[in-house]
PDB file of C-alpha atoms and ligand atoms in Angstrom:
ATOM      1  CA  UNK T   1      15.154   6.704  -6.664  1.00 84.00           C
ATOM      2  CA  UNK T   2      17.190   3.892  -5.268  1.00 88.00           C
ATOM      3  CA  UNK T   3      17.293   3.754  -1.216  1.00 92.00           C
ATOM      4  CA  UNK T   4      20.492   3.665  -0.293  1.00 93.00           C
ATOM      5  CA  UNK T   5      20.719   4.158   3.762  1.00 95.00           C
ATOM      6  CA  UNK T   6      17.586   4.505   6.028  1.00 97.00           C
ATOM      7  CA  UNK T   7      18.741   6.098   9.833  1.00 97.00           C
ATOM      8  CA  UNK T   8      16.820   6.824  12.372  1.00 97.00           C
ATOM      9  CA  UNK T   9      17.774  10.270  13.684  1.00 97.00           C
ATOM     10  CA  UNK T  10      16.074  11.455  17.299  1.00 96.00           C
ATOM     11  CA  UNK T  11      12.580  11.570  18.343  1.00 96.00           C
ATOM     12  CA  UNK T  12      10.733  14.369  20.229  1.00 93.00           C
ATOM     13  CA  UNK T  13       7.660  16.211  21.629  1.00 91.00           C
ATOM     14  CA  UNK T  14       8.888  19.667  20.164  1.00 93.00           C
ATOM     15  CA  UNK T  15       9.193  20.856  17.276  1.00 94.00           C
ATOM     16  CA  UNK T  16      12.393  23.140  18.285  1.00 95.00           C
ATOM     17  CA  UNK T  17      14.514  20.172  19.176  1.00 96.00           C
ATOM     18  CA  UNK T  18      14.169  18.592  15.714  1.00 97.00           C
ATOM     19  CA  UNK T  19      16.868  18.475  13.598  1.00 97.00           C
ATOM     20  CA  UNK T  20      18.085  21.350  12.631  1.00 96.00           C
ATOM     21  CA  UNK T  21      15.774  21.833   9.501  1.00 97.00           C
ATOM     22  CA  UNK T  22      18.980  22.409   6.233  1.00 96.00           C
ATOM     23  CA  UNK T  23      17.051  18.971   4.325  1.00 97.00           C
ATOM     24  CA  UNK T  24      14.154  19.024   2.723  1.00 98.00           C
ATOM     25  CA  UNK T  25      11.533  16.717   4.842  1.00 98.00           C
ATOM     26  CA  UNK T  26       8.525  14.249   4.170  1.00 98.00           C
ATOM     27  CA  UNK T  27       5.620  13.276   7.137  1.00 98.00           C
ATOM     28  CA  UNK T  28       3.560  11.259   7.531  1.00 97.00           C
ATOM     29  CA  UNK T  29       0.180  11.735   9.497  1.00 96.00           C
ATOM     30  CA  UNK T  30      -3.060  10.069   9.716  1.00 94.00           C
ATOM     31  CA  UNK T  31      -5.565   8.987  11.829  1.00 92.00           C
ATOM     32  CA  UNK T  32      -4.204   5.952  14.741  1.00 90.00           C
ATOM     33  CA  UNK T  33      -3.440   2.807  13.057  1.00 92.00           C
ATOM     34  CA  UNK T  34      -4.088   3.855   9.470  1.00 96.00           C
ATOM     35  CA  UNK T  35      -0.575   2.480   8.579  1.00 96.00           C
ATOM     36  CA  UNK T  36       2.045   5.554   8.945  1.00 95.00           C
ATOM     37  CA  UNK T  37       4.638   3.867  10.107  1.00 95.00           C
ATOM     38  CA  UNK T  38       3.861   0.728   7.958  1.00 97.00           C
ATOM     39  CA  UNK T  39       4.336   3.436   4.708  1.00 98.00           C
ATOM     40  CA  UNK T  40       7.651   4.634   5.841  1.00 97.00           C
ATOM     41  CA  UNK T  41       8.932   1.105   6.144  1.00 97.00           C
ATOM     42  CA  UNK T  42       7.476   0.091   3.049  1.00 98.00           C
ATOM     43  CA  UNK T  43       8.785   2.799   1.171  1.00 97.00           C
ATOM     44  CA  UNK T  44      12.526   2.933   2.832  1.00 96.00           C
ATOM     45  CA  UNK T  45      12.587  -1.122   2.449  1.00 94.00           C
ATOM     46  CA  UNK T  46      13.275  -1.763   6.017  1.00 93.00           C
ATOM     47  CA  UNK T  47      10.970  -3.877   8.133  1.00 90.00           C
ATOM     48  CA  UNK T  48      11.298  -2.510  11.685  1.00 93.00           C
ATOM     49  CA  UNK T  49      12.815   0.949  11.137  1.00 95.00           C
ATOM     50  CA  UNK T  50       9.594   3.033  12.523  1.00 94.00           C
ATOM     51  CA  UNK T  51       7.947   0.894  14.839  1.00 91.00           C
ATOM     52  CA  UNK T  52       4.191  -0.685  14.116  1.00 91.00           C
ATOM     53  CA  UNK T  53       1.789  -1.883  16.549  1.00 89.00           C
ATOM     54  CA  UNK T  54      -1.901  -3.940  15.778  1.00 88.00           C
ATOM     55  CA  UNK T  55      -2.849  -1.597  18.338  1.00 85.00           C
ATOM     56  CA  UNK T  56      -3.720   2.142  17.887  1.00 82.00           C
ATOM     57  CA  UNK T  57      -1.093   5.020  19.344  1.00 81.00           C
ATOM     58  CA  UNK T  58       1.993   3.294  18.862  1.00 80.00           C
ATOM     59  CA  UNK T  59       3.747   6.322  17.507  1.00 82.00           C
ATOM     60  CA  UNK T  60       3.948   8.960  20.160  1.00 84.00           C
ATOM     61  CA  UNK T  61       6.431  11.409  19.526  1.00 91.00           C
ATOM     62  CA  UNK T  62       7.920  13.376  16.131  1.00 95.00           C
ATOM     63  CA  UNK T  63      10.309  10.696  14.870  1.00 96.00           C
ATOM     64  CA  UNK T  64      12.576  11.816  12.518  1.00 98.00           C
ATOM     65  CA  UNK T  65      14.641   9.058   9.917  1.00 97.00           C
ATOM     66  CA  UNK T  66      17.426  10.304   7.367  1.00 98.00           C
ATOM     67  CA  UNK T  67      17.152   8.962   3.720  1.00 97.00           C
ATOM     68  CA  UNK T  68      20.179   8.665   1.415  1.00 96.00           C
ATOM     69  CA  UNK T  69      21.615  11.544   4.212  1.00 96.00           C
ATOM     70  CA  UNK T  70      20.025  14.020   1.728  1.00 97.00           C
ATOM     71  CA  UNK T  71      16.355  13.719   3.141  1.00 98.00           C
ATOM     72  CA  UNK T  72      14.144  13.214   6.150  1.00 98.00           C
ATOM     73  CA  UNK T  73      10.900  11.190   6.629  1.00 98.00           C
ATOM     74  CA  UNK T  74       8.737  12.095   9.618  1.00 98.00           C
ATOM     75  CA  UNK T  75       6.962   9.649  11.821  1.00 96.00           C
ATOM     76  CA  UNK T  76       3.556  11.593  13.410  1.00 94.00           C
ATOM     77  CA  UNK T  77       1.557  10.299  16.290  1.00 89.00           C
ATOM     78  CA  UNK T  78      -2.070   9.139  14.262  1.00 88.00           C
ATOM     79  CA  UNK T  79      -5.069  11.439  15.425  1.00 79.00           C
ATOM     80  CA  UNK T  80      -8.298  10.722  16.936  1.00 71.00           C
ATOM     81  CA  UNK T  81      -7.035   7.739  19.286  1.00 64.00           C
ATOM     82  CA  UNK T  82      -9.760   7.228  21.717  1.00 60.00           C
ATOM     83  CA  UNK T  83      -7.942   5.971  24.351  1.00 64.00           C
ATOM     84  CA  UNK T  84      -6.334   8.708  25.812  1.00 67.00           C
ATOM     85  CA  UNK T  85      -7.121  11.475  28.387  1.00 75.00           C
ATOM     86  CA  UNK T  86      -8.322  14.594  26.916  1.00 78.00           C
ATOM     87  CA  UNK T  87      -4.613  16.369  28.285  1.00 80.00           C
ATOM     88  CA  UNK T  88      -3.231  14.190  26.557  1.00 75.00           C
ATOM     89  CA  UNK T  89      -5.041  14.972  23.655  1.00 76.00           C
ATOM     90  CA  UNK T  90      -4.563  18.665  23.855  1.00 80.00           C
ATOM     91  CA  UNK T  91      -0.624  18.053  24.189  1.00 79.00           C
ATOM     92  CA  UNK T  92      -0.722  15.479  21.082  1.00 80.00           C
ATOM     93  CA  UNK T  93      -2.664  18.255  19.523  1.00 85.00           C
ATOM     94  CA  UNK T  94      -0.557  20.893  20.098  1.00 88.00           C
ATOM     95  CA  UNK T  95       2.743  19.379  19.074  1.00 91.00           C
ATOM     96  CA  UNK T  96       1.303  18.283  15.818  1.00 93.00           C
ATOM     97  CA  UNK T  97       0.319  21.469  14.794  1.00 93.00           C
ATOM     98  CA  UNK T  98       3.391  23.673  16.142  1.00 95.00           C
ATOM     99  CA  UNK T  99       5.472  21.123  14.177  1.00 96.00           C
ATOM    100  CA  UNK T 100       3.092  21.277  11.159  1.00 96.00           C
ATOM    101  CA  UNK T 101       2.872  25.215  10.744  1.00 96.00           C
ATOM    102  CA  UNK T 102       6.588  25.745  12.171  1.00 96.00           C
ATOM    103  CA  UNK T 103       8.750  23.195  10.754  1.00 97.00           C
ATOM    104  CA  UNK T 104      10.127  25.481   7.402  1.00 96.00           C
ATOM    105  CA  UNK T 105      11.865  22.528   5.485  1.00 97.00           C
ATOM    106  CA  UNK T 106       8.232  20.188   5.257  1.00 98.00           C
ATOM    107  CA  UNK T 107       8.207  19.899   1.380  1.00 98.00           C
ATOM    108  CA  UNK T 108       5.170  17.900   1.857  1.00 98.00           C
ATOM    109  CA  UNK T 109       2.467  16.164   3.850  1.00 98.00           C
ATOM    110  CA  UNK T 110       1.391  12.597   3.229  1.00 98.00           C
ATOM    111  CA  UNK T 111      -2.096  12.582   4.661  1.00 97.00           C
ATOM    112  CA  UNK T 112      -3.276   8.848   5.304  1.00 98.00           C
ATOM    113  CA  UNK T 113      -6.818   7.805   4.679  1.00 97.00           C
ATOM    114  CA  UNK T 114      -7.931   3.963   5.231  1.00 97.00           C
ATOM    115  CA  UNK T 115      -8.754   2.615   1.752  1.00 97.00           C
ATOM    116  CA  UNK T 116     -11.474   0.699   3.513  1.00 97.00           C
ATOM    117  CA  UNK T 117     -13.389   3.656   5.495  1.00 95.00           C
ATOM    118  CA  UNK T 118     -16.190   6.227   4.346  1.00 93.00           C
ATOM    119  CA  UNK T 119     -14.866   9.607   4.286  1.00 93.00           C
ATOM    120  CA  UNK T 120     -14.611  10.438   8.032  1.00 92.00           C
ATOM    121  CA  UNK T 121     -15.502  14.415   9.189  1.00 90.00           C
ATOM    122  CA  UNK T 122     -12.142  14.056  11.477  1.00 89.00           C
ATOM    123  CA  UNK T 123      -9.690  13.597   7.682  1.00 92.00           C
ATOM    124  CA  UNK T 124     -12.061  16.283   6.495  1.00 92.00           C
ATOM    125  CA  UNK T 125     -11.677  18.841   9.000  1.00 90.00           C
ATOM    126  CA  UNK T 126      -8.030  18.399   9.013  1.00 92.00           C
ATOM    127  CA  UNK T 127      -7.555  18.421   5.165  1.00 94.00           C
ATOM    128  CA  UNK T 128      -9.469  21.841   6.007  1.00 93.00           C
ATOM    129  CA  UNK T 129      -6.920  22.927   8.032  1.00 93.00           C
ATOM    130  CA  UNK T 130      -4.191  22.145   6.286  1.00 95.00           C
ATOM    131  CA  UNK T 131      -5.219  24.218   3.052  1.00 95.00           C
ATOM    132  CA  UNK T 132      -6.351  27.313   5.069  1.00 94.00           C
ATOM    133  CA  UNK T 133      -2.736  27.245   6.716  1.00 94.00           C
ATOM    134  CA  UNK T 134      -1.101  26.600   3.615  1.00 96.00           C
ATOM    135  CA  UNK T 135       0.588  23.447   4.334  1.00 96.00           C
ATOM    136  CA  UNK T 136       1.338  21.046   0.980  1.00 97.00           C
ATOM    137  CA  UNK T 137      -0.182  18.269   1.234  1.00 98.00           C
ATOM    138  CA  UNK T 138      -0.968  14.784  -0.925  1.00 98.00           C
ATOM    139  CA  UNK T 139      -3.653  12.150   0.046  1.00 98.00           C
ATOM    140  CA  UNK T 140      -2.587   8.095   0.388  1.00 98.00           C
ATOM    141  CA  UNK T 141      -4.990   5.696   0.429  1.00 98.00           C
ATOM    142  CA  UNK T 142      -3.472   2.881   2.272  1.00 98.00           C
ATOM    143  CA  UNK T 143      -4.408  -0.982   2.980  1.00 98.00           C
ATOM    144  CA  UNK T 144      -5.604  -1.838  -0.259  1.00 98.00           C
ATOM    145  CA  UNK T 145      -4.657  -5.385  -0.021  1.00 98.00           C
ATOM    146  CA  UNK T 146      -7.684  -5.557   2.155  1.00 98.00           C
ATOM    147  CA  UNK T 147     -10.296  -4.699  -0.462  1.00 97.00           C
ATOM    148  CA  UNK T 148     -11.072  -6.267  -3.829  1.00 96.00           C
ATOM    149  CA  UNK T 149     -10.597  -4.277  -6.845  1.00 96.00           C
ATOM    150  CA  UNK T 150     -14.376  -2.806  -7.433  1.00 97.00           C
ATOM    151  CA  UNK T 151     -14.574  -2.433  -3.706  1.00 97.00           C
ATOM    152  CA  UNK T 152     -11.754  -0.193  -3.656  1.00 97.00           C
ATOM    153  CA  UNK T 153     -12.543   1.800  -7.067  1.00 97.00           C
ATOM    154  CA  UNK T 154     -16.269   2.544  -5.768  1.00 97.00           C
ATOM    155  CA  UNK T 155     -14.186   3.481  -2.148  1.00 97.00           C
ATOM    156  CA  UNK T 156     -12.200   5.739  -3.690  1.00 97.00           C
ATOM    157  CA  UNK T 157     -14.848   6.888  -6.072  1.00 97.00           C
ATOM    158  CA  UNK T 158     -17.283   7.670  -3.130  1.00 96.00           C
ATOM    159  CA  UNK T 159     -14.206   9.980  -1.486  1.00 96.00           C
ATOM    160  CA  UNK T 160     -13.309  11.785  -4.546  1.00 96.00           C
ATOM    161  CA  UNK T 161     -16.977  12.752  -4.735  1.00 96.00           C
ATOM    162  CA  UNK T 162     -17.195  13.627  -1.007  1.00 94.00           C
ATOM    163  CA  UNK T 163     -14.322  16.118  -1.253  1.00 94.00           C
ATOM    164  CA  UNK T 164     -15.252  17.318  -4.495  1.00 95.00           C
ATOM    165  CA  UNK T 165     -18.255  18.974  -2.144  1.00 94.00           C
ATOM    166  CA  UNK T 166     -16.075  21.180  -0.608  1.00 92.00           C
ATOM    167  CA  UNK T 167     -12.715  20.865  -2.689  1.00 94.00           C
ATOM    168  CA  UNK T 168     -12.459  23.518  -5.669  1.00 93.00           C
ATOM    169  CA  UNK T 169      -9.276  20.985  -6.757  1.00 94.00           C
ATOM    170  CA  UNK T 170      -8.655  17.650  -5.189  1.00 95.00           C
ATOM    171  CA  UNK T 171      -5.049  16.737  -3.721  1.00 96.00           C
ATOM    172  CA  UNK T 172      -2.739  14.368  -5.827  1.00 97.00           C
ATOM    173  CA  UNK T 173      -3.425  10.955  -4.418  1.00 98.00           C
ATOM    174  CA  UNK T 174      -1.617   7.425  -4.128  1.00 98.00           C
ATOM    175  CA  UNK T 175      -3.170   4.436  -3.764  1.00 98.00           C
ATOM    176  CA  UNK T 176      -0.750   2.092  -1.383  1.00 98.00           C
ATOM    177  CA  UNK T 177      -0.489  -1.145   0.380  1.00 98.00           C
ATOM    178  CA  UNK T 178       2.667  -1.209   2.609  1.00 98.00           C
ATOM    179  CA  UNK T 179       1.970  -5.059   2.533  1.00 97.00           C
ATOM    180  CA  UNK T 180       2.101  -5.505  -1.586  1.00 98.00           C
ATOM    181  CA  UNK T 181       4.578  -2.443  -1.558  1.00 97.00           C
ATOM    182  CA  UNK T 182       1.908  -0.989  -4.111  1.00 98.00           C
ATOM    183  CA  UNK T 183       2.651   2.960  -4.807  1.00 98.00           C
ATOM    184  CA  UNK T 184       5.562   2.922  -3.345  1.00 97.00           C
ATOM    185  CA  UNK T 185       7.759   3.505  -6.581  1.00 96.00           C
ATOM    186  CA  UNK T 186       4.986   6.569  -7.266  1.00 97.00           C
ATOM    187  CA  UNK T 187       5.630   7.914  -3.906  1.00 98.00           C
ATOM    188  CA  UNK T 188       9.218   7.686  -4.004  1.00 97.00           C
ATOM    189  CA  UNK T 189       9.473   9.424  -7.603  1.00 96.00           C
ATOM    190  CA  UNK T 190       7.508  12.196  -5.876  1.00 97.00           C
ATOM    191  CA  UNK T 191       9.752  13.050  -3.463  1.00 97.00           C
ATOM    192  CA  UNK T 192      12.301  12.843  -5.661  1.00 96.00           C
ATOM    193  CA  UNK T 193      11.180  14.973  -8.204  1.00 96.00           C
ATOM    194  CA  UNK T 194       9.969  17.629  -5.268  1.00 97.00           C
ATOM    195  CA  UNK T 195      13.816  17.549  -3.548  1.00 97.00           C
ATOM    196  CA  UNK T 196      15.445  19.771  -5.867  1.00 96.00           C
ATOM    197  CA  UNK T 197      12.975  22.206  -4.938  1.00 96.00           C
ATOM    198  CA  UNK T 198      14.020  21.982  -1.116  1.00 96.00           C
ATOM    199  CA  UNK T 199      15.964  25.727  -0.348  1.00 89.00           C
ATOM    200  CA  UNK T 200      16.895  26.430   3.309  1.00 82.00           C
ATOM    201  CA  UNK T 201      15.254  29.057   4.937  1.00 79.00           C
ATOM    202  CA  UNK T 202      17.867  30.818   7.362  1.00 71.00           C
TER     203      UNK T 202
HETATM  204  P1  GTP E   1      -0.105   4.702  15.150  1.00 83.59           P
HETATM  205  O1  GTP E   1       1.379   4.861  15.271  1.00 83.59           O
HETATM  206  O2  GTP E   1      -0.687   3.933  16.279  1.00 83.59           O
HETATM  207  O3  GTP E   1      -0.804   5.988  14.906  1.00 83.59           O
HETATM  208  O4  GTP E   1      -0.405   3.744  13.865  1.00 83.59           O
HETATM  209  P2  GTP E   1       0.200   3.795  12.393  1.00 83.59           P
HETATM  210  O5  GTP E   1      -0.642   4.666  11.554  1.00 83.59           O
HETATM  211  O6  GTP E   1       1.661   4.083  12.419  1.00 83.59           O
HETATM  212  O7  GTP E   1      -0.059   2.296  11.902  1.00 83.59           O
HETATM  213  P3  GTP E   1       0.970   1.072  11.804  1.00 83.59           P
HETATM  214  O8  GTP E   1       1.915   1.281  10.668  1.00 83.59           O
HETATM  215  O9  GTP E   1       1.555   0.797  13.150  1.00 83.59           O
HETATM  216  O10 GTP E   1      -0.021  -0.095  11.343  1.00 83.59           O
HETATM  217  C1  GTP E   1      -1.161  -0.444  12.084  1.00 83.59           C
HETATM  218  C2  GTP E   1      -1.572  -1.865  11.726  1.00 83.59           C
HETATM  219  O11 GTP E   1      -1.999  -1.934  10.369  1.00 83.59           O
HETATM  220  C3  GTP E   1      -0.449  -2.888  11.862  1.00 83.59           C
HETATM  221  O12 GTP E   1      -0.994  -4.097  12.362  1.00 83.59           O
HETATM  222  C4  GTP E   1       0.033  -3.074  10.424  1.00 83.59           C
HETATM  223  O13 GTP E   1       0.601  -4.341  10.183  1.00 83.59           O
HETATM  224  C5  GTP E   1      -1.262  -2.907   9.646  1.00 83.59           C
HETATM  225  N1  GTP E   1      -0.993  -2.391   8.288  1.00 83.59           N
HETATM  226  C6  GTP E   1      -0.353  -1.255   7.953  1.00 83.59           C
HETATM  227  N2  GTP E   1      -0.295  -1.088   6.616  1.00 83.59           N
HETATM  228  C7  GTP E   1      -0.904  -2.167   6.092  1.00 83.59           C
HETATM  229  C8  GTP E   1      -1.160  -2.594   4.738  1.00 83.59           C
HETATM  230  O14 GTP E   1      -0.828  -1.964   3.735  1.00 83.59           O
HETATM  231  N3  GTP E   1      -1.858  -3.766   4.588  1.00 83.59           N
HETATM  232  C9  GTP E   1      -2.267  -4.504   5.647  1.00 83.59           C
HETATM  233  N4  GTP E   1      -2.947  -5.627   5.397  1.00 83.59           N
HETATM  234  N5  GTP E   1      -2.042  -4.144   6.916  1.00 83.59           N
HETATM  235  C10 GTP E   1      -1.367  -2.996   7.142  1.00 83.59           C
HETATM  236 MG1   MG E   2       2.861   4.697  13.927  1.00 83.59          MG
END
């Protein structure tokens, strides 16, 4: 799929001021600083279209981008950011989830895992969630540049094994590095191939 505009459209706190939901839509979500926005540039070939930060909870609101004016990609606040109150937490919380079980055009979620981390109870939990409210969802593995190759195999080998605890079937995954651009061309044909399956619920 070539690229052909990237445009950011509004962002919010709610999920009922979003754009009115008649394209299918792509987000992104993750625990802080695992690379969400990084992805979405990556992917959309734009350096500075959602914004990045070194620092965790950067993104902060539901940002919404059109692609090709056919599609949306979705911007999330990361999860399990320490460094804010617990109100704020709850209210972060909240509008994730209304947005996550409300929105009706989400095709799919891309759920962001640091290549470089054990399996972490917070991704596991929410994974959890996700599949007992029904909400597609795919697993990216991101920063690979960081890690060797064996490093990152036996990474991904110990996760796999984790979630095949509890998993009956394990979620498609991509492996990515927004830096080397790796698995962007896989996650691009996936969207693709899932848009024609995008019908408007009115
Ligand atoms: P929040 O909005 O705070 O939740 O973070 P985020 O998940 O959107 O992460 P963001 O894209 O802002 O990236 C966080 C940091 O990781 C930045 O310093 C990025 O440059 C870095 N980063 C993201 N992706 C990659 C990658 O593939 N490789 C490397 N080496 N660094 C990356
Ligand atoms: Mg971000």
């Amino acid at each position: 799929m070539k690229i052909k505009t990237a445009e950011f459209v509004i962002s919010n706190t709610d999920y009922k001021l979003c754009p009115a939901p008649k394209m299918a839509e792509y987000a992104f979500i993750g625990r802080s600083n695992v690379g969400k926005s990084s992805l979405i540039n990556a992917l959309v070939n734009h350096k500075n279209l959602a914004k990045t930060s070194g620092k965790p909870g950067k993104t902060q609101l539901i940002n919404h981008f059109s692609i090709n004016k056919a599609w949306y990609l979705v911007d999330l606040p990361g999860f399990g950011f320490a460094k804010i109150s617990k109100k704020m937490r709850a209210e972060f919380h909240d509008m994730i989830s209304e947005y996550l079980i409300n929105r009706t055009n989400l095709m799919c979620l891309f759920v962001l895992i640091d290549s470089r981390h054990k399996p972490q109870a917070i991704d596991q939990e929410f994974m959890q969630w996700l599949a007992e409210k029904g909400i597609p969802f795919v697993m990216v593995f991101t920063k690979t540049d960081k890690l060797g190759k064996v490093a990152l195999a036996k990474n991904i080998g110990t996760y796999k094994v984790e979630m095949q605890k509890t998993w009956e079937e394990l979620p498609q995954i991509f492996i990515t590095s927004a830096e080397k651009k790796t698995g962007m061309q896989e996650i691009a044909d996936f969207i693709e191939n899932l848009n024609p399956q995008f019908k408007e619920i009115i």
